[in-house]
Short mmCIF file of C-alpha atoms in Angstrom, two decimals:
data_model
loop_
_atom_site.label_atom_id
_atom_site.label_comp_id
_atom_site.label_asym_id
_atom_site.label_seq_id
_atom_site.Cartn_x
_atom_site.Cartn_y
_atom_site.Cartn_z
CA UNK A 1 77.11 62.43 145.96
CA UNK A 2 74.58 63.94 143.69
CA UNK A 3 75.90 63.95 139.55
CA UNK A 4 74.70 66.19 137.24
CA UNK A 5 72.46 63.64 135.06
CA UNK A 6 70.30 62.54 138.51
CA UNK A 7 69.22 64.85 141.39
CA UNK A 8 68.52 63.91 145.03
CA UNK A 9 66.33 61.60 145.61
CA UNK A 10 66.47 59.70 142.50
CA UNK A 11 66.50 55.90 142.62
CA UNK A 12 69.12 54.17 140.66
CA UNK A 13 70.88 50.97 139.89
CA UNK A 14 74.87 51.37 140.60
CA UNK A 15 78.03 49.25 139.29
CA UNK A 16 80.11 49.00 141.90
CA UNK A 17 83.52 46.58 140.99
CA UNK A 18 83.48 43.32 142.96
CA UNK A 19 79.92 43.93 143.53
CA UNK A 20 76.48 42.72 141.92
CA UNK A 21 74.83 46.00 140.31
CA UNK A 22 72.64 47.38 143.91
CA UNK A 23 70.06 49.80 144.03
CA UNK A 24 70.62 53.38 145.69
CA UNK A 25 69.53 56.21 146.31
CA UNK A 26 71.52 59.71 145.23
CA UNK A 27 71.72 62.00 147.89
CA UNK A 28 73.75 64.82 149.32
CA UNK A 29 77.35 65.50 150.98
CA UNK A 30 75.07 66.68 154.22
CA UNK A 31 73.96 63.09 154.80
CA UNK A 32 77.25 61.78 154.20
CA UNK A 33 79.03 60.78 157.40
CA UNK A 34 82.61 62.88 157.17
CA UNK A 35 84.69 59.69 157.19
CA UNK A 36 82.88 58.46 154.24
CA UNK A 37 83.58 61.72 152.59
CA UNK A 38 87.15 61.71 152.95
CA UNK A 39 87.95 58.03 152.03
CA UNK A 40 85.70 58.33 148.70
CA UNK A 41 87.61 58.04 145.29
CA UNK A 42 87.91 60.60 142.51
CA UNK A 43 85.08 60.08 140.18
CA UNK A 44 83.08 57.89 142.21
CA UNK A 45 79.54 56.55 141.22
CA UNK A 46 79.99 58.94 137.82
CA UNK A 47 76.57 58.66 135.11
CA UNK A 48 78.19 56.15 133.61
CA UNK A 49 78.01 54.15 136.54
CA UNK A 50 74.37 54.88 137.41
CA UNK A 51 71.08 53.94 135.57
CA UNK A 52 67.36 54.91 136.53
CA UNK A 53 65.67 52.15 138.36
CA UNK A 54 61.89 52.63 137.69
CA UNK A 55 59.30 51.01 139.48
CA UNK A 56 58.60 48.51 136.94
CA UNK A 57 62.43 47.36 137.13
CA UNK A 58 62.00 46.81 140.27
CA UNK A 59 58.81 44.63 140.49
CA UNK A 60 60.20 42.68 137.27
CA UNK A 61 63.13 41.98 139.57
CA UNK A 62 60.98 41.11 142.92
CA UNK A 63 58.63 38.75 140.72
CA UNK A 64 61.37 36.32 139.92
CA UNK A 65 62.14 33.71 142.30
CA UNK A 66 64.60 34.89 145.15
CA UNK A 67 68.13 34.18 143.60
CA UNK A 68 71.09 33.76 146.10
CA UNK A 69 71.33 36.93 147.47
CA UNK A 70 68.72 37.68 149.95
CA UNK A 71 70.49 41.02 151.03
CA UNK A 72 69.93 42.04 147.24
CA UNK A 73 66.09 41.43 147.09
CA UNK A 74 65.64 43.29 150.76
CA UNK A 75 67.33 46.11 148.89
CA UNK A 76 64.95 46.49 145.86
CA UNK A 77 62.23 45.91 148.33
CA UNK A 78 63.58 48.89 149.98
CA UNK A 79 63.86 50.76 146.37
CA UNK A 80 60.46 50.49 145.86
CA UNK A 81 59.55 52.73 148.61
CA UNK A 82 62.78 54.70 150.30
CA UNK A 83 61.46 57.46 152.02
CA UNK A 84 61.24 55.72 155.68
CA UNK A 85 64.29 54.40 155.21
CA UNK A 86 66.29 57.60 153.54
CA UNK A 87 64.70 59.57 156.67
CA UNK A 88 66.72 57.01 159.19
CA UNK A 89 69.81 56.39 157.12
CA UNK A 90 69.74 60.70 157.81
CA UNK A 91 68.60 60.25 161.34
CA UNK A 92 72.24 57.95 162.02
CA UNK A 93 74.24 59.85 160.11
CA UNK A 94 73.60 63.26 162.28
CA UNK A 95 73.21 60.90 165.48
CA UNK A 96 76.93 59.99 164.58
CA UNK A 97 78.23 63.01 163.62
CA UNK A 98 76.90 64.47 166.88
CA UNK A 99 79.00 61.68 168.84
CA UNK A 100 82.02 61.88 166.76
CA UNK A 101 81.91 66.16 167.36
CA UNK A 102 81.37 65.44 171.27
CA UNK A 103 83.87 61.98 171.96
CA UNK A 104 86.48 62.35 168.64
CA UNK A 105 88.03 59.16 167.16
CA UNK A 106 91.22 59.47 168.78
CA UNK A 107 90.51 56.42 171.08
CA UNK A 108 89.21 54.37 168.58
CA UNK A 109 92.15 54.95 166.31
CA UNK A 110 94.33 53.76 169.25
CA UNK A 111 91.86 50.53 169.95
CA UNK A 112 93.03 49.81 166.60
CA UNK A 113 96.33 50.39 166.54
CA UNK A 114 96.79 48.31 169.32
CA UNK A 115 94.70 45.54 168.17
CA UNK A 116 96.96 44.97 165.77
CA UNK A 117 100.14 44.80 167.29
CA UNK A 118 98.00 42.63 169.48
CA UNK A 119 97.14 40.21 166.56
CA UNK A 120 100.41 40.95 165.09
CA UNK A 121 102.16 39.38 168.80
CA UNK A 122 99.83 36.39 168.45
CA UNK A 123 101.46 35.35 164.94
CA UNK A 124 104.64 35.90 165.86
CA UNK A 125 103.79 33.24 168.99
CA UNK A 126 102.91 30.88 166.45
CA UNK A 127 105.41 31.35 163.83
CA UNK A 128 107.56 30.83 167.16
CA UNK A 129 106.34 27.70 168.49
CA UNK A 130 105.94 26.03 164.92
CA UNK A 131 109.80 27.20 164.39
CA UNK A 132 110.62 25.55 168.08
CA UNK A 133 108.79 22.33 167.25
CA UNK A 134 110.75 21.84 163.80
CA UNK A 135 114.19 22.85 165.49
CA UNK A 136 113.43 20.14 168.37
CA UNK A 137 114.33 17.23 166.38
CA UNK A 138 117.31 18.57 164.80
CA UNK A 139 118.77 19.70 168.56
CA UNK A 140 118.17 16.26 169.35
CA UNK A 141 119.71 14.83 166.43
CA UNK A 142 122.75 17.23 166.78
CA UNK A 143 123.20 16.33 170.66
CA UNK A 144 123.43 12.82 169.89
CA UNK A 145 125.85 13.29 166.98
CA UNK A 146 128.21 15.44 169.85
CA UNK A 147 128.18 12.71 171.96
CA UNK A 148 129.75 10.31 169.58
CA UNK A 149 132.25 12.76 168.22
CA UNK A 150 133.31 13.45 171.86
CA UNK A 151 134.35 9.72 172.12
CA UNK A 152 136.45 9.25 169.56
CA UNK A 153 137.91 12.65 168.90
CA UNK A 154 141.49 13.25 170.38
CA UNK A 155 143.07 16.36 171.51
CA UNK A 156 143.46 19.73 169.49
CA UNK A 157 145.61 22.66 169.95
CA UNK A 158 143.66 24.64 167.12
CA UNK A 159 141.29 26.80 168.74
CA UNK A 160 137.50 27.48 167.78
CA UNK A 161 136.56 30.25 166.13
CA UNK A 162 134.00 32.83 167.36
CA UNK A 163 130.34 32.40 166.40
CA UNK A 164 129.19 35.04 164.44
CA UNK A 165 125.51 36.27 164.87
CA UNK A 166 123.83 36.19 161.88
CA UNK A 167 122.74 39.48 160.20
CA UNK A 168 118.61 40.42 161.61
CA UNK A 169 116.71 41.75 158.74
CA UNK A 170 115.22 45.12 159.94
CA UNK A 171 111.61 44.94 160.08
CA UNK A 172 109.43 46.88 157.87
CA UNK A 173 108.15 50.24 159.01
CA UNK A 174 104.28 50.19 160.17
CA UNK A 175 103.30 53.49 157.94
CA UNK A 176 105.51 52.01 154.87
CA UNK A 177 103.38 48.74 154.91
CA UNK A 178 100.34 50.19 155.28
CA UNK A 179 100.60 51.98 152.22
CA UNK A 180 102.06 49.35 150.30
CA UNK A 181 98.30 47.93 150.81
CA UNK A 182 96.88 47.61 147.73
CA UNK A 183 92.66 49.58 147.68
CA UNK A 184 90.62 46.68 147.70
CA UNK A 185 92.98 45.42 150.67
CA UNK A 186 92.79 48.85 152.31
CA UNK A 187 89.13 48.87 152.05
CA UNK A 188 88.46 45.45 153.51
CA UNK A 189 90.99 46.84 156.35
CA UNK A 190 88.68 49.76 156.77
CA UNK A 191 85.48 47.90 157.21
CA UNK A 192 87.31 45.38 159.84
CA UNK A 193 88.33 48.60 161.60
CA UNK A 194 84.33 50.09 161.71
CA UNK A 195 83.05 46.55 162.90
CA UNK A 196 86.28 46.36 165.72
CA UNK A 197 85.13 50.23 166.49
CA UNK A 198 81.54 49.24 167.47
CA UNK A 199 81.47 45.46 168.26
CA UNK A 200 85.23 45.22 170.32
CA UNK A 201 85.58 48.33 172.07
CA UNK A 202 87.44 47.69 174.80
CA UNK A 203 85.03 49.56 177.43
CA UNK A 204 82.45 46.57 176.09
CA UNK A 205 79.81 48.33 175.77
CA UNK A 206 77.78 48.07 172.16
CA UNK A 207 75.45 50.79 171.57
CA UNK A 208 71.90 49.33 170.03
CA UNK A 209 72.10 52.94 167.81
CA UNK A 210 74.79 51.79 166.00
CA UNK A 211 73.28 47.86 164.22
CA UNK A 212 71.62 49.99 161.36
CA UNK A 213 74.65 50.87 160.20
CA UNK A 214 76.72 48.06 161.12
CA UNK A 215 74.49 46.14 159.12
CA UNK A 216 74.85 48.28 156.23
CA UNK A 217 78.81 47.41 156.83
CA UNK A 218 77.89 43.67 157.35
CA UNK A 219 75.99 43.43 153.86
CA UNK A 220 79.24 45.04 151.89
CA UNK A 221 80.95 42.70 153.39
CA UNK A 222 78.56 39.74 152.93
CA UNK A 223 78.27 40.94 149.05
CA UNK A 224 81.92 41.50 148.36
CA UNK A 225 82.83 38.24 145.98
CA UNK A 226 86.32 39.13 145.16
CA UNK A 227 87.47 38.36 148.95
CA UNK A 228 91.64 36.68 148.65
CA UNK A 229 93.86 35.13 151.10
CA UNK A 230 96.38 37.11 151.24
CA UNK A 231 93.54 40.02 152.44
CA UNK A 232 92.54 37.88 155.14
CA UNK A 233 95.67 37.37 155.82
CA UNK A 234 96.81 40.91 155.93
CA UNK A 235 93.64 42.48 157.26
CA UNK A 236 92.55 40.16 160.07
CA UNK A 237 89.00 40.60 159.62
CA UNK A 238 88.38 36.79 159.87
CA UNK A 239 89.44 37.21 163.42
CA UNK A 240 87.40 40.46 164.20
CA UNK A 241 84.51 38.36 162.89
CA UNK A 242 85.21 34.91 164.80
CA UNK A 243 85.04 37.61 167.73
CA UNK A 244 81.91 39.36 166.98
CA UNK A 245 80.71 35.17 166.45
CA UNK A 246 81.47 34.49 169.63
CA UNK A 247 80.05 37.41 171.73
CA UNK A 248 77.97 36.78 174.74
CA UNK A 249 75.29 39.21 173.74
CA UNK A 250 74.80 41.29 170.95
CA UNK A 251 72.07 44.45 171.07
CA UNK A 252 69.22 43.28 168.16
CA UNK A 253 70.76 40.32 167.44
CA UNK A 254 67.11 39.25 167.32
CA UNK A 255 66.38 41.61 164.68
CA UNK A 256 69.63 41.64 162.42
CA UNK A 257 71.09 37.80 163.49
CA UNK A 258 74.86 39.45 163.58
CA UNK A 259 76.65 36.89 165.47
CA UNK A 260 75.16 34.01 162.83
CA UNK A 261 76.24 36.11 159.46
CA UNK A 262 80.13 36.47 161.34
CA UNK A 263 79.76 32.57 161.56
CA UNK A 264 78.98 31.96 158.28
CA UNK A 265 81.27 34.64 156.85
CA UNK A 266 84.11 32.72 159.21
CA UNK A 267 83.18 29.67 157.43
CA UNK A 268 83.35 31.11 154.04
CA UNK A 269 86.97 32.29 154.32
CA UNK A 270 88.16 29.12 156.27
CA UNK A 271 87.06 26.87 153.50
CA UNK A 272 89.17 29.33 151.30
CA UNK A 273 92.00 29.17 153.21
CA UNK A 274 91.89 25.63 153.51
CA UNK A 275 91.14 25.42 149.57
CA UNK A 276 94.55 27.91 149.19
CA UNK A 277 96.59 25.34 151.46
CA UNK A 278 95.61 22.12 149.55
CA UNK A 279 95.99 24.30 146.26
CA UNK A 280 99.97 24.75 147.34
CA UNK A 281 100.11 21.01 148.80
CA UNK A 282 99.50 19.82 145.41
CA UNK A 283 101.41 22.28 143.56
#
């Protein structure tokens, strides 16, 4: 990740789209974790995305009352002296590494696959019983209306003609849809997919080694502003989160509050849902 105009090391201030400007740190493709590597655009974080952030920047910004963002002032606190937390961000990353070399993804790839035919099932269940509760009335209706016709009708030689089953649209492939995805869609797929990986594996067990950089995941998350329906809608990740909300036990939950954040993210996209339905109500 290093560009030619900063070296390793450096602090700087990055644009990121969808994203409040958020201090980093360059560093190397070592201490990059491999998945990272291969998902990362062309011409990512370029010099003209980057600026120096000098230690007066960064006390001008941590002197001003704390805006909104909380997760934003932790980070320049964290700018102001990296080296502690560079050194552990490395200390994951190989941890990691080591796990994915020894155990693979293959089974975590499969977790997800099948959690979504999973969530896919439960939406078909609803679409079902909503479509059985608005055909209910209409059988009715229709049973009664028989029941006169049988009374009064009189005898025909003209037989009935065959029902015809209407044509079944074939559903769309899996691999098509997924890359009819647009990025930003893809992306918020990709960080329900890390939090499913560590918080819903379906052994149960989540390992404590793993918060730092779920909460690295959870703060890109918290931070992204451009969030729409129809990516909650196609991604899921409000469910993965009501999930993660309603855990039992989370390992240093004390420390990084996990299960509170998913409940207030939850909250945060059902009030935009609910904002989206009155929006086509009125409409």
């Amino acid at each position: 990740m290093s560009n030619s105009s900063f070296n390793v090391g450096d602090v700087v201030l990055a644009k990121i789209k969808g994203f409040p400007a958020w201090p980093g740190i360059i560093i190397d493709d070592e201490h990059v974790p491999q998945a990272v590597r291969e998902e990362r655009p062309a011409h990512w974080a370029t010099s003209r995305d980057l600026t120096p952030l000098t230690t007066e920047d960064i006390d001008a910004f941590l002197a001003r009352p704390k805006g909104k963002s909380a997760d934003l002032h932790k980070a320049y606190k964290i700018a102001k002296d990296p080296i502690a937390w560079n050194e552990e961000q490395n200390r994951i990353v190989k941890e990691h590494e080591a796990w994915i070399q020894e155990h693979g993804e293959d089974d975590d790839d499969e977790e997800e696959d099948e959690e979504d035919e999973e969530d896919e099932a439960d939406d078909k269940d609803d679409d079902d019983e909503e479509e059985e509760r608005s055909r209910a009335p209409r059988k009715r209706a229709s049973t009664q209306a028989d029941s006169r016709a049988k009374r009064t009708r009189t005898e025909s030689t003209a037989e009935p003609e065959p029902e015809t089953e209407a044509p079944t649209e074939p559903q769309p492939d899996k691999e098509h849809a997924e890359e009819e995805l647009d990025p930003a869609t893809r992306k918020v797929r990709e960080w329900r997919h890390k939090l499913q990986r560590v918080f819903l594996s379906k052994g149960g067990v989540i390992v404590a080694s793993e918060m730092d950089a779920q909460d690295a995941t959870f703060k890109i998350v918290e931070a992204y502003e451009d969030m729409t329906v129809d990516q909650l809608r196609l991604t899921k990740i409000g469910k993965v989160m009501k999930r993660i909300h309603q855990l039992p036990e989370v390992p240093r939950d004390d420390e990084f509050h996990f299960r509170e954040r998913a409940g207030e993210l939850v909250k945060r996209w059902t009030a935009l849902l609910d904002q989206a339905t009155d929006d086509k109500e009125e409409a």
